[in-house]
Amino acid sequence: MNSPGTSWPSGRRSLLLSAGALLCLPRPASAGAQVEEPLADAVRSALSASVANSAPPKPRFDQIDARLAYLRWLGAMSEKLKNRKSEALTRIEFLETIWYESKRAGLEPSLVLGLVQVESGFRKYAISTAGARGYMQVMPFWAKLIGDGQASRLFHMQTNLRFGCVILRHYLDREQGDMYLALGRYNGSRGKPEYPRAVFASRRQWLLPGEV
């Protein structure tokens, strides 16, 4: 499979509800206050380039087996997401973008789906009490730091998912590959267990049979 665009190097509130409850109950946006921190010029440039490098979220495959695996994933995730997004085309577009932006940032689609579920409950226009916006609850200051400064764009689906994935990748690199600490940074609760545990629990709901 060809890499969908630029890849990054590897490098609060939440209650642990049952899988059924998490999928069925409406929840308020639960983003914490991501910390606005000074970024080195090289880091800011890299993040800005990753956000600005737009491309359609359409995967390309070298082998038919990889394409078939992707289509199986898309069908399975679409079925799981039906009760959240009833309109089929909207649901498929969302999942295609999740897959594309996750892979582009070197993240697991199942983890990003789990994060979206915990952060916004799959609500495009969610706003937290801290002011975070959209599916991945991105704080508006990121639009100034690595975007064009227009915070309203964070309600655009692909923009929000791209920002969220790029920011999580940035935190993961800062934490030298420790996803537990990276998720804490994303939520503004580094070192506290509730948020990472909630995301990891939600992630399990978005795995295919046999995945761990």
GROMACS .gro file of C-alpha atoms in nm:
model
  212
    1MET     CA    1   0.000   0.000   0.000
    2ASN     CA    2   0.128   0.344  -0.084
    3SER     CA    3   0.161   0.588   0.204
    4PRO     CA    4  -0.125   0.846   0.190
    5GLY     CA    5   0.077   1.163   0.197
    6THR     CA    6   0.343   1.264   0.444
    7SER     CA    7   0.410   1.017   0.728
    8TRP     CA    8   0.543   1.120   1.063
    9PRO     CA    9   0.829   0.929   1.225
   10SER     CA   10   0.737   0.681   1.498
   11GLY     CA   11   0.876   0.787   1.771
   12ARG     CA   12  -1.172   1.510   3.174
   13ARG     CA   13  -1.327   1.404   3.218
   14SER     CA   14  -1.426   1.047   3.140
   15LEU     CA   15  -1.609   0.754   3.294
   16LEU     CA   16  -1.540   0.401   3.182
   17LEU     CA   17  -1.883   0.310   3.057
   18SER     CA   18  -1.983  -0.015   2.896
   19ALA     CA   19  -1.940  -0.048   2.522
   20GLY     CA   20  -2.313  -0.028   2.463
   21ALA     CA   21  -2.354   0.280   2.678
   22LEU     CA   22  -2.068   0.462   2.510
   23LEU     CA   23  -2.217   0.399   2.169
   24CYS     CA   24  -2.576   0.480   2.255
   25LEU     CA   25  -2.581   0.758   2.512
   26PRO     CA   26  -2.528   1.123   2.415
   27ARG     CA   27  -2.233   1.273   2.595
   28PRO     CA   28  -2.103   1.627   2.634
   29ALA     CA   29  -1.775   1.711   2.466
   30SER     CA   30  -1.504   1.604   2.710
   31ALA     CA   31  -1.187   1.768   2.587
   32GLY     CA   32  -0.950   1.903   2.842
   33ALA     CA   33  -0.748   2.216   2.794
   34GLN     CA   34  -0.462   2.129   2.559
   35VAL     CA   35  -0.170   2.344   2.664
   36GLU     CA   36  -0.050   2.622   2.437
   37GLU     CA   37   0.324   2.583   2.451
   38PRO     CA   38   0.616   2.741   2.266
   39LEU     CA   39   0.716   2.543   1.958
   40ALA     CA   40   1.060   2.542   1.802
   41ASP     CA   41   1.061   2.693   1.454
   42ALA     CA   42   1.144   2.356   1.297
   43VAL     CA   43   0.858   2.187   1.482
   44ARG     CA   44   0.612   2.462   1.389
   45SER     CA   45   0.721   2.442   1.026
   46ALA     CA   46   0.684   2.065   1.017
   47LEU     CA   47   0.339   2.077   1.178
   48SER     CA   48   0.227   2.359   0.948
   49ALA     CA   49   0.346   2.171   0.640
   50SER     CA   50   0.163   1.858   0.748
   51VAL     CA   51  -0.160   2.050   0.796
   52ALA     CA   52  -0.122   2.252   0.475
   53ASN     CA   53  -0.038   1.950   0.259
   54SER     CA   54  -0.392   1.882   0.147
   55ALA     CA   55  -0.486   1.573  -0.044
   56PRO     CA   56  -0.812   1.389  -0.102
   57PRO     CA   57  -0.868   1.111   0.153
   58LYS     CA   58  -0.863   0.839  -0.109
   59PRO     CA   59  -0.624   0.548  -0.049
   60ARG     CA   60  -0.410   0.396  -0.320
   61PHE     CA   61  -0.311   0.031  -0.312
   62ASP     CA   62  -0.039  -0.166  -0.490
   63GLN     CA   63  -0.200  -0.501  -0.413
   64ILE     CA   64  -0.557  -0.622  -0.438
   65ASP     CA   65  -0.534  -0.792  -0.096
   66ALA     CA   66  -0.461  -0.459   0.071
   67ARG     CA   67  -0.755  -0.297  -0.104
   68LEU     CA   68  -0.987  -0.581  -0.004
   69ALA     CA   69  -0.870  -0.554   0.358
   70TYR     CA   70  -0.944  -0.181   0.353
   71LEU     CA   71  -1.293  -0.241   0.208
   72ARG     CA   72  -1.363  -0.501   0.478
   73TRP     CA   73  -1.257  -0.249   0.741
   74LEU     CA   74  -1.474   0.021   0.586
   75GLY     CA   75  -1.780  -0.207   0.579
   76ALA     CA   76  -1.732  -0.325   0.936
   77MET     CA   77  -1.676   0.025   1.076
   78SER     CA   78  -1.973   0.162   0.881
   79GLU     CA   79  -2.198  -0.098   1.044
   80LYS     CA   80  -2.065  -0.007   1.391
   81LEU     CA   81  -2.117   0.365   1.328
   82LYS     CA   82  -2.475   0.342   1.196
   83ASN     CA   83  -2.637   0.449   1.521
   84ARG     CA   84  -2.418   0.761   1.532
   85LYS     CA   85  -2.433   0.859   1.165
   86SER     CA   86  -2.742   0.727   0.992
   87GLU     CA   87  -2.675   0.879   0.648
   88ALA     CA   88  -2.463   0.628   0.455
   89LEU     CA   89  -2.264   0.871   0.237
   90THR     CA   90  -2.179   1.094   0.533
   91ARG     CA   91  -2.073   0.790   0.734
   92ILE     CA   92  -1.849   0.654   0.458
   93GLU     CA   93  -1.690   0.993   0.394
   94PHE     CA   94  -1.615   1.029   0.764
   95LEU     CA   95  -1.459   0.681   0.786
   96GLU     CA   96  -1.255   0.730   0.469
   97THR     CA   97  -1.116   1.050   0.617
   98ILE     CA   98  -1.044   0.888   0.954
   99TRP     CA   99  -0.853   0.610   0.781
  100TYR     CA  100  -0.662   0.847   0.556
  101GLU     CA  101  -0.562   1.098   0.824
  102SER     CA  102  -0.475   0.826   1.077
  103LYS     CA  103  -0.247   0.645   0.834
  104ARG     CA  104  -0.099   0.972   0.714
  105ALA     CA  105   0.006   1.054   1.070
  106GLY     CA  106   0.119   0.700   1.150
  107LEU     CA  107  -0.166   0.630   1.391
  108GLU     CA  108  -0.410   0.341   1.426
  109PRO     CA  109  -0.756   0.421   1.285
  110SER     CA  110  -0.909   0.227   1.577
  111LEU     CA  111  -0.728   0.451   1.826
  112VAL     CA  112  -0.840   0.768   1.648
  113LEU     CA  113  -1.199   0.640   1.638
  114GLY     CA  114  -1.177   0.569   2.011
  115LEU     CA  115  -1.044   0.918   2.075
  116VAL     CA  116  -1.322   1.079   1.869
  117GLN     CA  117  -1.581   0.875   2.060
  118VAL     CA  118  -1.446   0.988   2.397
  119GLU     CA  119  -1.382   1.350   2.296
  120SER     CA  120  -1.696   1.445   2.103
  121GLY     CA  121  -1.924   1.143   2.074
  122PHE     CA  122  -1.885   1.175   1.693
  123ARG     CA  123  -2.045   1.520   1.689
  124LYS     CA  124  -1.904   1.747   1.422
  125TYR     CA  125  -1.998   2.073   1.593
  126ALA     CA  126  -1.915   1.977   1.952
  127ILE     CA  127  -1.763   2.251   2.167
  128SER     CA  128  -1.618   2.179   2.510
  129THR     CA  129  -1.624   2.409   2.811
  130ALA     CA  130  -1.255   2.473   2.743
  131GLY     CA  131  -1.340   2.589   2.389
  132ALA     CA  132  -1.211   2.285   2.198
  133ARG     CA  133  -1.393   2.221   1.872
  134GLY     CA  134  -1.518   1.946   1.649
  135TYR     CA  135  -1.473   1.572   1.627
  136MET     CA  136  -1.125   1.563   1.783
  137GLN     CA  137  -1.181   1.865   2.010
  138VAL     CA  138  -0.897   2.080   1.879
  139MET     CA  139  -0.821   2.396   2.074
  140PRO     CA  140  -0.847   2.716   1.863
  141PHE     CA  141  -0.490   2.826   1.941
  142TRP     CA  142  -0.364   2.549   1.712
  143ALA     CA  143  -0.522   2.729   1.417
  144LYS     CA  144  -0.295   3.023   1.493
  145LEU     CA  145   0.015   2.817   1.563
  146ILE     CA  146   0.008   2.581   1.265
  147GLY     CA  147  -0.284   2.690   1.046
  148ASP     CA  148  -0.422   3.002   0.884
  149GLY     CA  149  -0.565   3.138   1.208
  150GLN     CA  150  -0.928   3.068   1.119
  151ALA     CA  151  -1.062   2.871   1.415
  152SER     CA  152  -1.400   2.828   1.241
  153ARG     CA  153  -1.230   2.586   1.001
  154LEU     CA  154  -1.193   2.342   1.289
  155PHE     CA  155  -1.558   2.246   1.228
  156HIS     CA  156  -1.469   2.126   0.878
  157MET     CA  157  -1.443   1.747   0.892
  158GLN     CA  158  -1.112   1.683   0.719
  159THR     CA  159  -0.949   1.992   0.870
  160ASN     CA  160  -1.048   1.885   1.221
  161LEU     CA  161  -0.937   1.526   1.175
  162ARG     CA  162  -0.609   1.632   1.019
  163PHE     CA  163  -0.532   1.880   1.298
  164GLY     CA  164  -0.622   1.623   1.562
  165CYS     CA  165  -0.408   1.348   1.411
  166VAL     CA  166  -0.112   1.580   1.353
  167ILE     CA  167  -0.131   1.711   1.711
  168LEU     CA  168  -0.154   1.361   1.859
  169ARG     CA  169   0.143   1.252   1.646
  170HIS     CA  170   0.336   1.555   1.773
  171TYR     CA  171   0.261   1.461   2.133
  172LEU     CA  172   0.350   1.097   2.065
  173ASP     CA  173   0.687   1.202   1.926
  174ARG     CA  174   0.747   1.429   2.227
  175GLU     CA  175   0.673   1.135   2.457
  176GLN     CA  176   0.905   0.905   2.260
  177GLY     CA  177   0.629   0.671   2.151
  178ASP     CA  178   0.446   0.647   2.485
  179MET     CA  179   0.081   0.663   2.382
  180TYR     CA  180  -0.041   0.677   2.743
  181LEU     CA  181   0.148   1.003   2.804
  182ALA     CA  182   0.071   1.137   2.456
  183LEU     CA  183  -0.302   1.096   2.516
  184GLY     CA  184  -0.264   1.273   2.849
  185ARG     CA  185  -0.101   1.566   2.673
  186TYR     CA  186  -0.377   1.568   2.413
  187ASN     CA  187  -0.637   1.590   2.685
  188GLY     CA  188  -0.441   1.831   2.904
  189SER     CA  189  -0.423   1.571   3.181
  190ARG     CA  190  -0.076   1.421   3.140
  191GLY     CA  191   0.001   1.161   3.404
  192LYS     CA  192  -0.362   1.102   3.503
  193PRO     CA  193  -0.504   0.761   3.407
  194GLU     CA  194  -0.872   0.834   3.342
  195TYR     CA  195  -0.849   0.976   2.992
  196PRO     CA  196  -0.598   0.729   2.838
  197ARG     CA  197  -0.792   0.440   2.987
  198ALA     CA  198  -1.115   0.570   2.839
  199VAL     CA  199  -0.960   0.607   2.493
  200PHE     CA  200  -0.799   0.262   2.508
  201ALA     CA  201  -1.133   0.112   2.616
  202SER     CA  202  -1.312   0.285   2.329
  203ARG     CA  203  -1.043   0.176   2.085
  204ARG     CA  204  -1.132  -0.189   2.152
  205GLN     CA  205  -1.481  -0.128   2.015
  206TRP     CA  206  -1.333  -0.027   1.678
  207LEU     CA  207  -1.107  -0.327   1.624
  208LEU     CA  208  -1.183  -0.593   1.368
  209PRO     CA  209  -1.226  -0.950   1.496
  210GLY     CA  210  -0.885  -1.094   1.575
  211GLU     CA  211  -0.714  -0.757   1.622
  212VAL     CA  212  -0.565  -0.665   1.959
   0.00000   0.00000   0.00000
